[in-house]
XYZ file of N, CA and C in Angstrom:
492
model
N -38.047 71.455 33.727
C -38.458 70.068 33.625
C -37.679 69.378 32.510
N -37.326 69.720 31.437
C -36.922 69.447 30.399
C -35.055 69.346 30.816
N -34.581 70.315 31.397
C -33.474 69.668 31.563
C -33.268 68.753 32.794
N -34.345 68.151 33.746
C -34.426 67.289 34.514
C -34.181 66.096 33.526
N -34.911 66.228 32.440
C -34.911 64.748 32.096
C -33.551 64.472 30.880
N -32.968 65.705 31.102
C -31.835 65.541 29.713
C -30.911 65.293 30.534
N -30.905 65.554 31.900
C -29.519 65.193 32.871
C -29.910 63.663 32.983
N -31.280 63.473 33.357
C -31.221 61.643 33.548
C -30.981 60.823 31.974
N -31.568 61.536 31.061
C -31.085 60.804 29.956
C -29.591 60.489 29.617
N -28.705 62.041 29.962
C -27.779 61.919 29.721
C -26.760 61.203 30.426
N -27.282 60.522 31.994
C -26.638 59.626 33.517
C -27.147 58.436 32.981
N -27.859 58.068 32.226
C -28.621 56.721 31.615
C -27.484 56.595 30.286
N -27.167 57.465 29.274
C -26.715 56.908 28.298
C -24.581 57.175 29.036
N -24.650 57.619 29.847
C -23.552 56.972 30.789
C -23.033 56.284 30.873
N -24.293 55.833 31.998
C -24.104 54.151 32.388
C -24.468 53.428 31.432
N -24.791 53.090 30.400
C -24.541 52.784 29.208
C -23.359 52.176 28.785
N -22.966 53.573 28.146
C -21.408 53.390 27.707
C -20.625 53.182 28.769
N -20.602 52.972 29.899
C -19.519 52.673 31.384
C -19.879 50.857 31.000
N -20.758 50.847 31.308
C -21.671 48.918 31.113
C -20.929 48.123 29.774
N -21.254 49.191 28.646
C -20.597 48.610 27.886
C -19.106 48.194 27.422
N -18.489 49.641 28.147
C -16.723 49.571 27.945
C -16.180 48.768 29.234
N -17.070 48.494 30.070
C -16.909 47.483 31.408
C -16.818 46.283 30.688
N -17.995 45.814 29.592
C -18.208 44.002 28.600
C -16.957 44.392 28.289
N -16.569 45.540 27.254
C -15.078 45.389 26.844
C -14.012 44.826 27.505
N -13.660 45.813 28.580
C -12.234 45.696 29.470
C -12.679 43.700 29.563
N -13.930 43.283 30.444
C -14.135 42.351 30.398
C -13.810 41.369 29.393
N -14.046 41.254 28.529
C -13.546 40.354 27.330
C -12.248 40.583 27.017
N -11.317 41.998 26.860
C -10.444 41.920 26.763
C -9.528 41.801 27.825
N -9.456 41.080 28.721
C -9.239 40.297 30.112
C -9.309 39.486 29.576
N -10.800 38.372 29.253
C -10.472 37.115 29.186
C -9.639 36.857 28.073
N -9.666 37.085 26.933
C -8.671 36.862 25.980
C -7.041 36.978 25.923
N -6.650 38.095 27.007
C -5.848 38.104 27.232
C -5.106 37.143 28.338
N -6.378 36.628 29.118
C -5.643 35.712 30.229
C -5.756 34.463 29.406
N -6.664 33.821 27.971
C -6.842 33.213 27.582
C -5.524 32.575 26.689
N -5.049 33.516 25.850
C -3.543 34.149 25.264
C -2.145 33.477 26.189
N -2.488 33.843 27.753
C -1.628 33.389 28.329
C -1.603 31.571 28.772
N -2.723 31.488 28.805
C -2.961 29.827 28.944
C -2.907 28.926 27.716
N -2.985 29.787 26.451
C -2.594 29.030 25.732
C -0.917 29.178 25.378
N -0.535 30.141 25.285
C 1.101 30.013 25.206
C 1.913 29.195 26.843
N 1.364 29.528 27.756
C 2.194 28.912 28.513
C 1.951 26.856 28.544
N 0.818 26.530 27.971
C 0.236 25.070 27.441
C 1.131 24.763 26.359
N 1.671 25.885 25.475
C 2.504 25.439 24.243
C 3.629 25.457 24.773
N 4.470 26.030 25.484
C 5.735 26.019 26.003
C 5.530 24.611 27.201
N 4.631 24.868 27.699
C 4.898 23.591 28.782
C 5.264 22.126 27.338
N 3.834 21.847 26.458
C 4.091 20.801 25.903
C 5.417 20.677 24.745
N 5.988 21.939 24.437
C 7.293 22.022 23.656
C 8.270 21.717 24.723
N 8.345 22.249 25.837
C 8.849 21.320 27.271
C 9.378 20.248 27.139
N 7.893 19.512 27.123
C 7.994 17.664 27.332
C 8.128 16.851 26.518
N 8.083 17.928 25.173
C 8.531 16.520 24.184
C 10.027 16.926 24.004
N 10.945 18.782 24.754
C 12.091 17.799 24.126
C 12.655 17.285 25.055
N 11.882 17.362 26.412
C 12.651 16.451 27.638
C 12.407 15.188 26.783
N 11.180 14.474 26.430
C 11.489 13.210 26.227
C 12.132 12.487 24.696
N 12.434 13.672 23.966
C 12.917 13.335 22.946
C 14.633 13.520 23.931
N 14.612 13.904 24.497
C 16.409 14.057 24.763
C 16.671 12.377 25.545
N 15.393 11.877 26.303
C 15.220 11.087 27.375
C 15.713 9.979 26.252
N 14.866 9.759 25.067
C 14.748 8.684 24.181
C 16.178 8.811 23.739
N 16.335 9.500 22.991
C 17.960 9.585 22.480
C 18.725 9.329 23.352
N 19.182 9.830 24.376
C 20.094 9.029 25.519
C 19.990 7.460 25.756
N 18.435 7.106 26.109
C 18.512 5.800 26.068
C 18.512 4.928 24.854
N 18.368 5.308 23.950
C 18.769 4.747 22.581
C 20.446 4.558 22.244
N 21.205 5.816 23.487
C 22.558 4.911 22.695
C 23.291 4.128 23.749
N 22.206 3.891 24.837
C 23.093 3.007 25.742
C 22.645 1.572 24.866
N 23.267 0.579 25.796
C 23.144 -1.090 25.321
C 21.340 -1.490 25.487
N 21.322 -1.073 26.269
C 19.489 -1.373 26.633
C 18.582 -1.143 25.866
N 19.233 0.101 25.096
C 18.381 0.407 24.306
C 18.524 0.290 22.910
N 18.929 -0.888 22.860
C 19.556 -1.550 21.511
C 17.845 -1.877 20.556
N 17.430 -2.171 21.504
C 15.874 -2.524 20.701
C 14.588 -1.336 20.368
N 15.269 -0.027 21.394
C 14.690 0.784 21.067
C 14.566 1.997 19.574
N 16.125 1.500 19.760
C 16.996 1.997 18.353
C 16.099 1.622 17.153
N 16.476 0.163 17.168
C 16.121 -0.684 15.928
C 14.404 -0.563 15.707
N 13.401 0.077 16.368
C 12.080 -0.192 16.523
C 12.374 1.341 16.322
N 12.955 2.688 16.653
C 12.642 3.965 16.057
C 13.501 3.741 14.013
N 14.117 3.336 14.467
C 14.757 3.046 12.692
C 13.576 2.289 11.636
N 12.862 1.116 12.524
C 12.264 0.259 11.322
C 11.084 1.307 11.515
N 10.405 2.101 12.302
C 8.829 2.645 12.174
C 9.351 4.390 11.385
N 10.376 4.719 11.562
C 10.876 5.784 10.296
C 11.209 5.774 9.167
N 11.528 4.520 8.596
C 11.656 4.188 7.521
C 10.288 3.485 6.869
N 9.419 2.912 7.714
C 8.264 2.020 7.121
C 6.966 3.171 7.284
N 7.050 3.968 8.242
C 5.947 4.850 8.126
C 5.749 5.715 7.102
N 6.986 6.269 6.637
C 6.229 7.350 4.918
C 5.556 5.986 4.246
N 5.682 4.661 3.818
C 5.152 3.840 2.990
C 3.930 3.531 3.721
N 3.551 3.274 4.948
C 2.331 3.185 5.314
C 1.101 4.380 4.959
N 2.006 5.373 5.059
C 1.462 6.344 5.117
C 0.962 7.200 3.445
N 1.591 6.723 2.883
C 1.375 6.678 1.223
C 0.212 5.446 0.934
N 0.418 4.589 1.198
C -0.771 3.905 1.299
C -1.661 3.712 1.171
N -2.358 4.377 2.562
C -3.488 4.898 3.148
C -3.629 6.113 2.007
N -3.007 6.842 2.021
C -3.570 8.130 1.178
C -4.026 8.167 -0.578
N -3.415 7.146 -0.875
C -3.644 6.279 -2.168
C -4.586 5.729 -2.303
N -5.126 4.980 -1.250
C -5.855 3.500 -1.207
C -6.885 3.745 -0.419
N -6.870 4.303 0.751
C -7.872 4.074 2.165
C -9.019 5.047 1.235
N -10.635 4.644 1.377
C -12.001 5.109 1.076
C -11.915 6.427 2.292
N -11.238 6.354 3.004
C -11.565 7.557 4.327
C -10.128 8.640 3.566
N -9.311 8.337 3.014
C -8.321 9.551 2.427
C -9.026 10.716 2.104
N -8.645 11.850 1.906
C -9.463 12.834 1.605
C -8.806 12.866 -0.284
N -7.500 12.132 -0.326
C -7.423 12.527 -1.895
C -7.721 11.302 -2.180
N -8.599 10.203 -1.875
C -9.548 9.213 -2.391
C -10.169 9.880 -3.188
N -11.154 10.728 -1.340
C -12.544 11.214 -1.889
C -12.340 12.270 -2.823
N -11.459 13.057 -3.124
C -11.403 13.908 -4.074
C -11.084 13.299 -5.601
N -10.635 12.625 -5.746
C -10.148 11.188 -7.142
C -11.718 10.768 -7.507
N -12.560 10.356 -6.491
C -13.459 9.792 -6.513
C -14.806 11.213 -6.967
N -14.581 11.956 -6.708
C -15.877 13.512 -7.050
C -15.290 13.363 -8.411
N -13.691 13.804 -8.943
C -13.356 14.051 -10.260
C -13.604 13.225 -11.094
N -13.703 11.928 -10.905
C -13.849 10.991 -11.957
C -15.244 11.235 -11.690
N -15.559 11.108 -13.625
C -16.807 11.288 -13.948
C -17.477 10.124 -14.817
N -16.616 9.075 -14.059
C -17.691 7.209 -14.829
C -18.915 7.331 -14.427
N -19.684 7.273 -15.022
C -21.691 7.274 -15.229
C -21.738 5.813 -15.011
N -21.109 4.766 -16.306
C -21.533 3.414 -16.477
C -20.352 2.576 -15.736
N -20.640 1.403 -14.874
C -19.723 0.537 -14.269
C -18.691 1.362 -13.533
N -19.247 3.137 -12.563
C -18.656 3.180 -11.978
C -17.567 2.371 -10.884
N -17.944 1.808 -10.113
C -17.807 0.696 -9.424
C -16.463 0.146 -9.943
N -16.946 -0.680 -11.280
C -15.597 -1.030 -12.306
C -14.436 -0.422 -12.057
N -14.950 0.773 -13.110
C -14.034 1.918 -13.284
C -13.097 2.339 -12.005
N -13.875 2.344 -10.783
C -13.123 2.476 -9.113
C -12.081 1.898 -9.001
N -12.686 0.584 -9.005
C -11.543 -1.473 -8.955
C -10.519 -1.022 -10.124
N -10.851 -0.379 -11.200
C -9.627 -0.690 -12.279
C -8.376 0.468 -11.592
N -8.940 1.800 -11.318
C -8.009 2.901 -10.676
C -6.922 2.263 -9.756
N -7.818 1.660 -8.397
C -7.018 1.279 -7.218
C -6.189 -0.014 -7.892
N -6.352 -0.755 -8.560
C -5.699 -1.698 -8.858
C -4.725 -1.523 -9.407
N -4.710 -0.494 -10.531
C -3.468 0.401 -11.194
C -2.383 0.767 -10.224
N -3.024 1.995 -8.962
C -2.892 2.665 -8.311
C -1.460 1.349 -7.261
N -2.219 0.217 -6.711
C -1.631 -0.622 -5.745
C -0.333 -1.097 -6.705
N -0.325 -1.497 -8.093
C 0.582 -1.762 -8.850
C 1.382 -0.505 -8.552
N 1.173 0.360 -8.984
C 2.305 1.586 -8.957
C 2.960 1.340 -7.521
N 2.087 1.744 -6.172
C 2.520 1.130 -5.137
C 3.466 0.224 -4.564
N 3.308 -0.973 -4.850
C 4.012 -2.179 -4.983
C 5.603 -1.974 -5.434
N 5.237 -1.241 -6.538
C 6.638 -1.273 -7.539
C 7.409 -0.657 -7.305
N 6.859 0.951 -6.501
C 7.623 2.038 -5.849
C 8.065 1.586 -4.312
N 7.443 0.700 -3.671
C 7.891 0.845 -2.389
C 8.440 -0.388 -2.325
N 8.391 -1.804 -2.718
C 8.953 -2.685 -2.658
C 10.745 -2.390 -2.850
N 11.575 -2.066 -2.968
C 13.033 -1.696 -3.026
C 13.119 -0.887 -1.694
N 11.904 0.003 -1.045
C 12.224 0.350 0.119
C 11.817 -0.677 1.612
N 11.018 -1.298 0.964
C 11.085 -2.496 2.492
C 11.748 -3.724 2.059
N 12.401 -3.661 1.193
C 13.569 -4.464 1.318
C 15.216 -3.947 1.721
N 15.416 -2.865 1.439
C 16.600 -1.922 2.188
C 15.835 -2.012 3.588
N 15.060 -1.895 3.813
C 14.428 -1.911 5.304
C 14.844 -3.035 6.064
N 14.643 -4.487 5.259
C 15.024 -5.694 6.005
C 16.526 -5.638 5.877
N 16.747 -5.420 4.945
C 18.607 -5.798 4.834
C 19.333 -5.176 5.952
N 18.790 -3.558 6.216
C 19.442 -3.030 6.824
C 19.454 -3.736 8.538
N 18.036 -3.936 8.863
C 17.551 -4.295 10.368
C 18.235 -5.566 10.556
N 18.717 -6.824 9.379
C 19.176 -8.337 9.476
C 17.995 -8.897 10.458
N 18.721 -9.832 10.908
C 17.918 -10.620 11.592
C 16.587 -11.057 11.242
N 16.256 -10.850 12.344
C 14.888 -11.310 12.009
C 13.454 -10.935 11.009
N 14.043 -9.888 10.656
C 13.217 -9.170 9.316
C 13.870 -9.855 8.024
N 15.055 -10.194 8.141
C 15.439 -10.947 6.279
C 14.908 -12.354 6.524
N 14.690 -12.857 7.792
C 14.007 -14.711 7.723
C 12.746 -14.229 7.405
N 12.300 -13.261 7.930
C 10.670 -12.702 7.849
C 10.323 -12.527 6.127
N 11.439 -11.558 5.540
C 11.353 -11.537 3.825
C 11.513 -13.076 3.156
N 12.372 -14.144 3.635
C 12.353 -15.042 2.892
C 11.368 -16.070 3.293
N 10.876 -16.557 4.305
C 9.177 -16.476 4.370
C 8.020 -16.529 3.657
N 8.432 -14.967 3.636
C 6.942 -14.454 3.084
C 7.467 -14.798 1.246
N 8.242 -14.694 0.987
C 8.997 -14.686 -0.408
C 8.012 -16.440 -1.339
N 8.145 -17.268 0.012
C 8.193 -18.628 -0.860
C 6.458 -19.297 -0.384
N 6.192 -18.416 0.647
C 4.752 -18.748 1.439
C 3.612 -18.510 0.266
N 2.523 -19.200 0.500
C 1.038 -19.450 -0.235
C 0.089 -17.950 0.179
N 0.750 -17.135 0.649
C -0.367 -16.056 1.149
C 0.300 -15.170 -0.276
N -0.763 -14.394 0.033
C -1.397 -13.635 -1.562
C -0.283 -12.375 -1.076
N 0.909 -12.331 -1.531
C 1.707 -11.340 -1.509
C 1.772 -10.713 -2.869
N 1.928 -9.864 -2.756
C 1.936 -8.932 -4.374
C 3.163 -9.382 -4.923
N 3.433 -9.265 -6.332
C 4.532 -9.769 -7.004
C 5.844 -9.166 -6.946
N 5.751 -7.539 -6.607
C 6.851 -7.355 -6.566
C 7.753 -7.156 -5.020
N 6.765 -7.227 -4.219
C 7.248 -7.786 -3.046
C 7.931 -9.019 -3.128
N 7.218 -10.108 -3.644
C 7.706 -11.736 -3.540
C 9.351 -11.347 -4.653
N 9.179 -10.772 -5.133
C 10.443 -11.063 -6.341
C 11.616 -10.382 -5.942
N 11.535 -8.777 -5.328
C 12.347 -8.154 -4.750
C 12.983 -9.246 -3.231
């Protein structure tokens, strides 16, 4: 009787371990077919951007794409400064919010905030103004009528924009 029940114990802890190395093979299937859908998703989309980076460059040096040129030139040169900016200035930056934990103003926080960014936009101003003006010089046209404009206009332009 006793080894009746050590043969079923032992066909029970079996199928067991068969059940369980079955979840295995199972999972290691999906991960592996998972593995493949994601590398062949990265090669497809490394694909299509350099088909269309080759697409853009071709049509950038025919005549047609005289405006496409001048619109990848002015948003490569003006985007690091936008983009400094925002990371300086914008309340959603993450090295705002980190500027903003370290400083430890108790009284007229608030103040103390307005006096930083205001510093902060001066530095700004002073550093990037010489680069969006090489920006207009270079593009002519209609970006240097656009600088002299804004140069002599009543809207609240920062100073070293207006002077550069």
């Amino acid at each position: 009787v006793d080894s009746g029940r050590a043969s079923k114990k032992a066909t029970l802890l079996r199928y067991k371990s068969f059940r369980c190395s079955g979840l295995l093979v199972t999972i290691a299937i999906m991960l592996s077919a998972t593995r493949t859908i994601v590398r062949r998703g990265a090669l497809g989309l490394a694909g299509t951007a350099a088909a269309g980076t080759t697409v853009a460059a071709v049509y950038a040096g025919t005549d047609q794409g005289a405006g496409f040129r001048r619109e990848v030139q002015f948003w490569s040169k003006i985007f690091p400064v936008v983009a400094d900016y925002y990371v300086h200035t914008a309340r959603s930056s993450p090295y705002v919010k980190l500027q903003g934990y370290l400083a430890s103003d108790e009284d007229g926080e608030e103040e103390a905030r307005r006096r930083r960014k205001r510093a902060k936009l001066d530095d700004l101003h002073e550093r990037h103004a010489p680069d969006i003006l090489n920006v207009m010089l270079d593009l002519k046209g209609l970006y240097i009528k656009l600088g002299q404009v804004l140069s002599v206009t009543a809207l609240p332009i920062p100073e070293p924009y207006r002077v550069k």
